[in-house]
Amino acid sequence: MAEVRPGGNGIGGSEAARLEDLERLADLSETLIGFLDPGALAQRTATLLHRLLGLPLVSVAVRDGLSHYAMRGVHGARTDRFRQVQVSAGEGMGGRVMIERRPIEVENYTTDPRITNHFADVVSAEGLGGMVAVPVEYDDELVGILYGGLRSIGSIGDRSKVLLEEAAINLAPMMAASIRAATAIRRHVDAERQRIATDLHDDVSQLLFSISVAAQCLRDGGNGSQSAIAERIERQAQEATQRMRQAFNVTEPGDSNESATVALQSEIDDLAARSGLMAHFVVRGAIRPLPQRVEAALVSIARQAFFNIEQHAQASMVVATLEFRDAEVSLVIQDDGHGLPERFELLVIPSGDRHWGLASMLRQAQRQGGDLEVRPGEDGGTTVRITMPVGEH
């Protein structure tokens, strides 16, 4: 995609330029279809809009709860503080958009009297001047906010504003679907956790109390009753174990088809928890059972890739995408770190003491008849692609 300059009079200066912009916007929308994680959708949107508009900074805030919007997608930021912004009604540009439900533009964020100073220090640290904020609405519901920013004082330009407004319209149903999917998953998990707690308290706890009482009787009782009491203890212990297993079965995948996705999501969650990275997991295609050997290899390779990112990439974000196709499955892991060294070459047996982890990943993929590709990412960082055959579905 050719670099596009911000600003300009009208959407593209000519009908041909306008059509080219709209075609690029349609391509962008098609690329975003299938993202059901709001954070991953927001980050990919920010990256693609940054490339389309040519603005120094593009970001996407997503509704988080009933009254807050969190900055989930950012491209071009210089500081981590910008990624941590959470907006409430009336605060900053986004807060004004929440109230007025229309695009807001300023030529100098820090001096414009319409904008509160809630985020003035964050904006100043980024060196931003001109900015625009555009609402993303679906069924009269504000689901997100798109931002564009200049590191100079002045107007964003008509072209960028119009394209952001068009992007907001196209993005709205996908963002609403991703938010609803994430909310449904959270509610399901919370309900299952509550059910487990209830089962443990009302059922298993009573059994364990009975076992404790029986054990006391065995210790204190006479010789004639010891055998019968011992049998009761054994029977109740077995029943308690069975009930405990039943209570915790709900934490396993509800469908065997989901085992690979659940395992990879767990790895992503562990990476985020221990490293502080923004980590997102996306699934595309119809989920189906994978051969155990393929699933084990995918999880093992992913674990090594995440370790490499954590130890060497100096990244701030990771996105893993698992895609099911008719005859193969692929896992793509992207980071925004410093990328590959010069003259990098992936070898089954590397020389020296570097890249042995990547070599191990390659051998595991090849043992399953698959392949591993490691290359620079389109927007910096590194992209790892694992592909394995799984037979026709």
CSV table of C-alpha atoms in Angstrom, one decimal:
chain,number,residue,atom,x,y,z
A,1,MET,CA,0.0,0.0,0.0
A,2,ALA,CA,1.4,3.3,-1.0
A,3,GLU,CA,1.9,5.9,1.7
A,4,VAL,CA,-0.9,8.4,1.9
A,5,ARG,CA,-0.5,12.0,3.1
A,6,PRO,CA,-2.9,13.4,5.7
A,7,GLY,CA,-4.9,16.5,5.1
A,8,GLY,CA,-6.0,17.7,1.7
A,9,ASN,CA,-9.1,19.5,0.5
A,10,GLY,CA,-11.9,16.9,0.1
A,11,ILE,CA,-11.7,13.2,0.5
A,12,GLY,CA,-9.1,12.7,-2.1
A,13,GLY,CA,-8.9,15.8,-4.4
A,14,SER,CA,-10.4,13.9,-7.3
A,15,GLU,CA,-13.0,11.3,-8.0
A,16,ALA,CA,-10.2,8.7,-8.8
A,17,ALA,CA,-8.5,9.4,-5.5
A,18,ARG,CA,-11.8,9.2,-3.7
A,19,LEU,CA,-12.6,5.8,-5.3
A,20,GLU,CA,-9.0,4.6,-4.4
A,21,ASP,CA,-9.5,5.7,-0.8
A,22,LEU,CA,-12.9,3.9,-0.6
A,23,GLU,CA,-11.4,0.7,-2.1
A,24,ARG,CA,-8.6,0.7,0.5
A,25,LEU,CA,-11.2,1.3,3.3
A,26,ALA,CA,-13.2,-1.7,2.0
A,27,ASP,CA,-10.1,-3.8,2.0
A,28,LEU,CA,-9.4,-2.7,5.6
A,29,SER,CA,-12.9,-3.7,6.6
A,30,GLU,CA,-12.6,-7.1,5.0
A,31,THR,CA,-9.3,-7.7,6.8
A,32,LEU,CA,-11.0,-7.1,10.2
A,33,ILE,CA,-13.8,-9.6,9.7
A,34,GLY,CA,-13.6,-12.4,12.2
A,35,PHE,CA,-11.9,-10.7,15.1
A,36,LEU,CA,-13.9,-11.6,18.2
A,37,ASP,CA,-11.4,-10.2,20.8
A,38,PRO,CA,-12.1,-6.5,21.2
A,39,GLY,CA,-8.4,-5.7,22.0
A,40,ALA,CA,-7.1,-7.6,19.0
A,41,LEU,CA,-9.7,-5.9,16.7
A,42,ALA,CA,-8.9,-2.5,18.1
A,43,GLN,CA,-5.1,-2.9,17.6
A,44,ARG,CA,-5.4,-4.3,14.1
A,45,THR,CA,-7.8,-1.4,13.2
A,46,ALA,CA,-5.3,1.2,14.6
A,47,THR,CA,-2.5,-0.4,12.6
A,48,LEU,CA,-4.4,-0.5,9.3
A,49,LEU,CA,-5.8,3.0,9.7
A,50,HIS,CA,-2.3,4.4,10.5
A,51,ARG,CA,-1.1,2.9,7.2
A,52,LEU,CA,-4.2,4.2,5.3
A,53,LEU,CA,-4.2,7.7,6.7
A,54,GLY,CA,-0.5,8.4,7.1
A,55,LEU,CA,-1.2,10.2,10.4
A,56,PRO,CA,1.5,10.2,13.1
A,57,LEU,CA,-0.8,8.6,15.6
A,58,VAL,CA,-4.0,6.5,15.3
A,59,SER,CA,-5.8,4.9,18.3
A,60,VAL,CA,-9.0,3.1,19.0
A,61,ALA,CA,-10.9,3.2,22.4
A,62,VAL,CA,-13.3,0.3,23.1
A,63,ARG,CA,-16.2,0.3,25.5
A,64,ASP,CA,-15.1,-1.3,28.7
A,65,GLY,CA,-18.0,-1.8,31.1
A,66,LEU,CA,-21.0,0.5,31.2
A,67,SER,CA,-19.4,4.0,31.3
A,68,HIS,CA,-15.7,3.7,30.4
A,69,TYR,CA,-13.8,3.5,27.1
A,70,ALA,CA,-10.3,2.0,27.2
A,71,MET,CA,-7.5,2.7,24.7
A,72,ARG,CA,-7.1,-0.9,23.3
A,73,GLY,CA,-5.5,-0.1,19.9
A,74,VAL,CA,-2.6,2.3,19.4
A,75,HIS,CA,-0.2,2.8,16.6
A,76,GLY,CA,2.4,5.5,16.6
A,77,ALA,CA,2.5,6.3,20.4
A,78,ARG,CA,5.8,7.2,22.0
A,79,THR,CA,4.8,6.5,25.6
A,80,ASP,CA,3.1,3.6,27.4
A,81,ARG,CA,0.9,6.1,29.2
A,82,PHE,CA,-1.2,6.7,26.1
A,83,ARG,CA,-2.0,3.0,25.9
A,84,GLN,CA,-3.3,3.1,29.5
A,85,VAL,CA,-5.9,5.9,28.9
A,86,GLN,CA,-9.4,5.2,30.1
A,87,VAL,CA,-12.1,7.8,29.2
A,88,SER,CA,-15.3,8.6,31.0
A,89,ALA,CA,-18.1,11.0,29.9
A,90,GLY,CA,-16.9,14.6,29.8
A,91,GLU,CA,-13.2,13.8,30.1
A,92,GLY,CA,-11.0,15.0,27.2
A,93,MET,CA,-12.0,14.7,23.6
A,94,GLY,CA,-13.3,11.2,23.9
A,95,GLY,CA,-15.5,12.2,26.9
A,96,ARG,CA,-17.0,15.0,24.8
A,97,VAL,CA,-17.7,12.6,22.0
A,98,MET,CA,-19.5,10.3,24.5
A,99,ILE,CA,-21.8,13.2,25.3
A,100,GLU,CA,-22.3,14.8,21.9
A,101,ARG,CA,-22.2,11.7,19.8
A,102,ARG,CA,-20.5,13.5,16.9
A,103,PRO,CA,-16.9,13.9,15.7
A,104,ILE,CA,-14.8,16.4,17.6
A,105,GLU,CA,-11.7,18.1,16.1
A,106,VAL,CA,-9.2,20.5,17.6
A,107,GLU,CA,-6.1,22.2,16.2
A,108,ASN,CA,-4.3,22.4,19.5
A,109,TYR,CA,-5.5,19.9,22.1
A,110,THR,CA,-3.9,21.5,25.2
A,111,THR,CA,-5.2,25.0,24.6
A,112,ASP,CA,-8.7,24.3,23.2
A,113,PRO,CA,-11.2,25.6,25.8
A,114,ARG,CA,-13.8,22.9,24.8
A,115,ILE,CA,-11.5,20.1,26.0
A,116,THR,CA,-10.9,19.3,29.7
A,117,ASN,CA,-7.4,18.8,31.0
A,118,HIS,CA,-7.8,15.2,32.2
A,119,PHE,CA,-5.4,13.9,29.7
A,120,ALA,CA,-3.4,17.1,28.8
A,121,ASP,CA,-0.2,15.7,30.3
A,122,VAL,CA,-0.5,12.5,28.3
A,123,VAL,CA,-1.1,14.4,25.1
A,124,SER,CA,1.8,16.8,25.8
A,125,ALA,CA,4.1,13.9,26.5
A,126,GLU,CA,3.2,12.6,23.0
A,127,GLY,CA,3.8,16.0,21.4
A,128,LEU,CA,0.3,16.0,19.9
A,129,GLY,CA,-1.4,19.2,18.6
A,130,GLY,CA,-4.2,18.7,16.1
A,131,MET,CA,-6.5,15.8,16.9
A,132,VAL,CA,-9.9,14.3,15.9
A,133,ALA,CA,-12.1,11.9,17.7
A,134,VAL,CA,-14.9,10.0,15.9
A,135,PRO,CA,-17.7,8.0,17.5
A,136,VAL,CA,-18.2,4.3,16.6
A,137,GLU,CA,-22.0,3.7,17.0
A,138,TYR,CA,-24.1,0.6,16.4
A,139,ASP,CA,-27.9,0.4,17.1
A,140,ASP,CA,-27.7,3.8,18.9
A,141,GLU,CA,-25.0,2.4,21.2
A,142,LEU,CA,-21.5,3.9,21.4
A,143,VAL,CA,-19.2,1.0,21.2
A,144,GLY,CA,-15.9,2.8,20.5
A,145,ILE,CA,-14.0,5.9,19.6
A,146,LEU,CA,-11.5,6.4,16.8
A,147,TYR,CA,-8.7,9.0,17.2
A,148,GLY,CA,-6.2,10.6,14.8
A,149,GLY,CA,-3.4,12.9,15.9
A,150,LEU,CA,-0.7,15.2,14.5
A,151,ARG,CA,2.5,16.1,16.2
A,152,SER,CA,2.0,19.7,15.2
A,153,ILE,CA,-0.6,22.4,15.6
A,154,GLY,CA,-3.2,22.4,12.8
A,155,SER,CA,-6.1,20.6,11.2
A,156,ILE,CA,-6.2,16.9,10.6
A,157,GLY,CA,-7.6,17.6,7.1
A,158,ASP,CA,-10.9,16.8,5.5
A,159,ARG,CA,-9.7,13.5,3.9
A,160,SER,CA,-8.6,12.0,7.2
A,161,LYS,CA,-11.8,13.1,9.0
A,162,VAL,CA,-14.0,11.6,6.3
A,163,LEU,CA,-12.1,8.4,6.1
A,164,LEU,CA,-12.2,8.0,9.9
A,165,GLU,CA,-16.0,8.6,9.8
A,166,GLU,CA,-16.4,6.0,7.0
A,167,ALA,CA,-14.2,3.6,9.0
A,168,ALA,CA,-16.3,4.1,12.1
A,169,ILE,CA,-19.4,3.1,10.1
A,170,ASN,CA,-17.8,0.0,8.7
A,171,LEU,CA,-16.2,-1.0,12.0
A,172,ALA,CA,-19.3,-0.5,14.2
A,173,PRO,CA,-21.0,-4.0,13.7
A,174,MET,CA,-17.7,-5.8,14.1
A,175,MET,CA,-16.8,-3.9,17.3
A,176,ALA,CA,-20.3,-4.5,18.7
A,177,ALA,CA,-20.1,-8.2,18.0
A,178,SER,CA,-16.6,-8.5,19.6
A,179,ILE,CA,-17.7,-6.7,22.7
A,180,ARG,CA,-20.8,-8.8,23.1
A,181,ALA,CA,-18.8,-12.0,22.5
A,182,ALA,CA,-16.3,-11.0,25.2
A,183,THR,CA,-19.1,-10.0,27.6
A,184,ALA,CA,-20.9,-13.4,27.1
A,185,ILE,CA,-17.6,-15.3,27.7
A,186,ARG,CA,-17.0,-13.3,30.9
A,187,ARG,CA,-20.5,-13.9,32.1
A,188,HIS,CA,-20.3,-17.6,31.4
A,189,VAL,CA,-17.0,-17.9,33.2
A,190,ASP,CA,-18.3,-16.0,36.2
A,191,ALA,CA,-21.4,-18.2,36.4
A,192,GLU,CA,-19.4,-21.3,36.2
A,193,ARG,CA,-17.1,-20.1,39.0
A,194,GLN,CA,-20.1,-19.3,41.2
A,195,ARG,CA,-21.5,-22.7,40.5
A,196,ILE,CA,-18.2,-24.4,41.5
A,197,ALA,CA,-18.1,-22.4,44.7
A,198,THR,CA,-21.7,-23.4,45.6
A,199,ASP,CA,-21.0,-27.0,44.8
A,200,LEU,CA,-17.9,-27.1,47.0
A,201,HIS,CA,-19.6,-25.3,49.9
A,202,ASP,CA,-23.0,-27.1,49.9
A,203,ASP,CA,-22.0,-30.6,48.8
A,204,VAL,CA,-18.3,-31.5,49.2
A,205,SER,CA,-17.8,-29.5,52.4
A,206,GLN,CA,-20.6,-31.5,54.1
A,207,LEU,CA,-19.0,-34.8,53.1
A,208,LEU,CA,-15.6,-33.7,54.3
A,209,PHE,CA,-17.2,-32.7,57.7
A,210,SER,CA,-18.8,-36.2,57.9
A,211,ILE,CA,-15.4,-37.8,57.2
A,212,SER,CA,-13.8,-35.7,60.0
A,213,VAL,CA,-16.5,-36.8,62.5
A,214,ALA,CA,-16.1,-40.4,61.5
A,215,ALA,CA,-12.3,-40.2,61.9
A,216,GLN,CA,-12.8,-38.8,65.4
A,217,CYS,CA,-15.1,-41.7,66.3
A,218,LEU,CA,-12.5,-44.2,64.9
A,219,ARG,CA,-9.9,-42.6,67.1
A,220,ASP,CA,-12.0,-42.5,70.2
A,221,GLY,CA,-14.4,-45.4,69.8
A,222,GLY,CA,-14.1,-48.9,71.1
A,223,ASN,CA,-12.5,-51.9,69.3
A,224,GLY,CA,-15.9,-53.4,68.2
A,225,SER,CA,-16.9,-50.5,66.0
A,226,GLN,CA,-13.5,-49.6,64.4
A,227,SER,CA,-13.9,-51.8,61.3
A,228,ALA,CA,-17.4,-50.4,60.5
A,229,ILE,CA,-16.3,-46.8,61.0
A,230,ALA,CA,-13.2,-47.4,58.8
A,231,GLU,CA,-15.5,-48.6,56.0
A,232,ARG,CA,-17.6,-45.5,56.3
A,233,ILE,CA,-14.6,-43.3,56.1
A,234,GLU,CA,-13.3,-45.0,53.0
A,235,ARG,CA,-16.8,-44.9,51.3
A,236,GLN,CA,-17.2,-41.2,52.1
A,237,ALA,CA,-13.7,-40.3,51.0
A,238,GLN,CA,-14.4,-42.0,47.7
A,239,GLU,CA,-17.7,-40.1,47.3
A,240,ALA,CA,-16.0,-36.8,48.2
A,241,THR,CA,-13.3,-37.4,45.6
A,242,GLN,CA,-16.0,-38.1,42.9
A,243,ARG,CA,-18.0,-35.0,43.8
A,244,MET,CA,-14.9,-32.9,43.7
A,245,ARG,CA,-14.1,-34.1,40.2
A,246,GLN,CA,-17.6,-33.4,39.1
A,247,ALA,CA,-17.4,-29.9,40.5
A,248,PHE,CA,-14.2,-29.1,38.7
A,249,ASN,CA,-15.1,-30.8,35.4
A,250,VAL,CA,-16.8,-27.5,34.4
A,251,THR,CA,-13.4,-25.8,34.2
A,252,GLU,CA,-12.4,-28.1,31.4
A,253,PRO,CA,-13.3,-27.4,27.8
A,254,GLY,CA,-17.1,-28.0,27.3
A,255,ASP,CA,-16.4,-29.5,23.9
A,256,SER,CA,-13.4,-31.6,23.0
A,257,ASN,CA,-13.3,-29.4,19.8
A,258,GLU,CA,-12.2,-26.5,22.0
A,259,SER,CA,-9.2,-28.1,23.7
A,260,ALA,CA,-6.6,-26.6,21.4
A,261,THR,CA,-8.1,-23.1,21.6
A,262,VAL,CA,-8.4,-23.3,25.4
A,263,ALA,CA,-4.8,-24.5,25.8
A,264,LEU,CA,-3.5,-21.7,23.6
A,265,GLN,CA,-5.6,-19.1,25.4
A,266,SER,CA,-4.2,-20.3,28.7
A,267,GLU,CA,-0.6,-19.8,27.3
A,268,ILE,CA,-1.5,-16.3,26.1
A,269,ASP,CA,-3.0,-15.5,29.5
A,270,ASP,CA,0.1,-16.8,31.3
A,271,LEU,CA,2.3,-14.7,29.1
A,272,ALA,CA,0.3,-11.5,29.8
A,273,ALA,CA,0.3,-12.2,33.5
A,274,ARG,CA,4.0,-12.8,34.0
A,275,SER,CA,5.3,-10.3,31.5
A,276,GLY,CA,2.8,-7.4,31.4
A,277,LEU,CA,2.6,-7.6,27.6
A,278,MET,CA,-0.7,-6.8,25.9
A,279,ALA,CA,-1.5,-10.3,24.6
A,280,HIS,CA,-4.5,-11.2,22.4
A,281,PHE,CA,-5.7,-14.5,21.0
A,282,VAL,CA,-7.9,-14.7,17.8
A,283,VAL,CA,-9.6,-17.8,16.4
A,284,ARG,CA,-10.7,-18.0,12.7
A,285,GLY,CA,-12.6,-20.7,10.9
A,286,ALA,CA,-14.8,-23.5,12.3
A,287,ILE,CA,-13.3,-25.0,15.4
A,288,ARG,CA,-12.9,-28.7,15.2
A,289,PRO,CA,-10.9,-31.5,16.9
A,290,LEU,CA,-7.2,-31.7,16.1
A,291,PRO,CA,-5.1,-34.8,16.3
A,292,GLN,CA,-3.5,-35.0,19.7
A,293,ARG,CA,0.0,-34.9,18.2
A,294,VAL,CA,-0.8,-31.8,16.2
A,295,GLU,CA,-2.3,-30.0,19.2
A,296,ALA,CA,0.6,-30.9,21.4
A,297,ALA,CA,3.1,-29.6,18.8
A,298,LEU,CA,1.2,-26.4,18.4
A,299,VAL,CA,1.1,-25.7,22.1
A,300,SER,CA,4.7,-26.5,22.5
A,301,ILE,CA,5.8,-24.3,19.6
A,302,ALA,CA,3.6,-21.4,20.9
A,303,ARG,CA,5.1,-21.7,24.4
A,304,GLN,CA,8.6,-21.5,22.9
A,305,ALA,CA,7.6,-18.5,20.7
A,306,PHE,CA,6.1,-16.7,23.7
A,307,PHE,CA,9.3,-17.3,25.7
A,308,ASN,CA,11.4,-15.9,22.9
A,309,ILE,CA,9.3,-12.8,22.7
A,310,GLU,CA,9.4,-12.3,26.4
A,311,GLN,CA,13.2,-12.8,26.6
A,312,HIS,CA,14.5,-11.2,23.5
A,313,ALA,CA,11.9,-9.1,21.5
A,314,GLN,CA,11.4,-6.1,23.8
A,315,ALA,CA,7.8,-6.1,22.6
A,316,SER,CA,4.8,-4.4,24.1
A,317,MET,CA,2.1,-6.4,22.3
A,318,VAL,CA,1.6,-10.0,21.0
A,319,VAL,CA,-1.3,-11.2,18.8
A,320,ALA,CA,-1.7,-15.0,18.2
A,321,THR,CA,-4.1,-16.1,15.5
A,322,LEU,CA,-5.3,-19.7,15.2
A,323,GLU,CA,-7.0,-20.5,11.9
A,324,PHE,CA,-8.8,-23.7,11.0
A,325,ARG,CA,-8.9,-24.5,7.2
A,326,ASP,CA,-10.2,-27.6,5.4
A,327,ALA,CA,-6.9,-29.6,5.4
A,328,GLU,CA,-4.6,-27.7,7.7
A,329,VAL,CA,-4.3,-25.5,10.7
A,330,SER,CA,-2.1,-22.5,11.1
A,331,LEU,CA,-0.9,-20.4,14.1
A,332,VAL,CA,0.5,-16.9,13.4
A,333,ILE,CA,2.2,-15.1,16.3
A,334,GLN,CA,3.0,-11.5,15.8
A,335,ASP,CA,4.9,-9.1,18.0
A,336,ASP,CA,5.9,-5.4,17.8
A,337,GLY,CA,9.4,-5.8,19.1
A,338,HIS,CA,12.7,-4.8,17.6
A,339,GLY,CA,12.6,-7.6,14.9
A,340,LEU,CA,15.0,-10.1,13.6
A,341,PRO,CA,18.8,-9.6,13.4
A,342,GLU,CA,20.4,-8.8,10.1
A,343,ARG,CA,21.1,-11.8,7.8
A,344,PHE,CA,18.8,-14.0,9.9
A,345,GLU,CA,18.4,-17.6,8.6
A,346,LEU,CA,16.3,-20.3,10.1
A,347,LEU,CA,18.3,-23.5,10.3
A,348,VAL,CA,17.4,-27.0,11.7
A,349,ILE,CA,20.8,-27.1,13.3
A,350,PRO,CA,22.0,-23.5,14.0
A,351,SER,CA,25.6,-22.5,14.5
A,352,GLY,CA,26.9,-21.1,17.7
A,353,ASP,CA,24.6,-20.7,20.8
A,354,ARG,CA,21.8,-18.7,19.2
A,355,HIS,CA,18.4,-19.7,17.7
A,356,TRP,CA,18.3,-23.1,19.2
A,357,GLY,CA,14.7,-22.5,20.4
A,358,LEU,CA,13.7,-21.6,16.8
A,359,ALA,CA,15.4,-24.7,15.5
A,360,SER,CA,13.4,-26.8,18.0
A,361,MET,CA,10.2,-25.2,16.9
A,362,LEU,CA,11.1,-25.9,13.2
A,363,ARG,CA,11.8,-29.6,14.0
A,364,GLN,CA,8.5,-30.0,15.9
A,365,ALA,CA,6.6,-28.6,12.9
A,366,GLN,CA,8.4,-30.7,10.4
A,367,ARG,CA,7.8,-33.9,12.4
A,368,GLN,CA,4.1,-33.3,11.9
A,369,GLY,CA,4.5,-32.7,8.2
A,370,GLY,CA,4.2,-29.0,8.6
A,371,ASP,CA,6.4,-25.9,8.3
A,372,LEU,CA,7.6,-22.9,10.3
A,373,GLU,CA,8.2,-19.5,8.8
A,374,VAL,CA,9.9,-16.7,10.7
A,375,ARG,CA,10.0,-13.3,9.0
A,376,PRO,CA,9.9,-9.5,9.8
A,377,GLY,CA,6.4,-8.2,10.4
A,378,GLU,CA,4.6,-5.9,8.0
A,379,ASP,CA,4.6,-3.1,10.6
A,380,GLY,CA,7.8,-4.0,12.4
A,381,GLY,CA,8.5,-6.7,14.9
A,382,THR,CA,8.5,-10.4,14.0
A,383,THR,CA,5.9,-12.8,12.6
A,384,VAL,CA,6.1,-16.6,13.2
A,385,ARG,CA,3.8,-18.8,11.2
A,386,ILE,CA,3.2,-22.5,11.9
A,387,THR,CA,1.3,-24.6,9.4
A,388,MET,CA,0.4,-28.2,9.9
A,389,PRO,CA,-1.8,-30.6,7.8
A,390,VAL,CA,-4.8,-32.1,9.6
A,391,GLY,CA,-6.6,-34.0,6.8
A,392,GLU,CA,-9.8,-33.0,5.1
A,393,HIS,CA,-12.7,-32.0,7.3
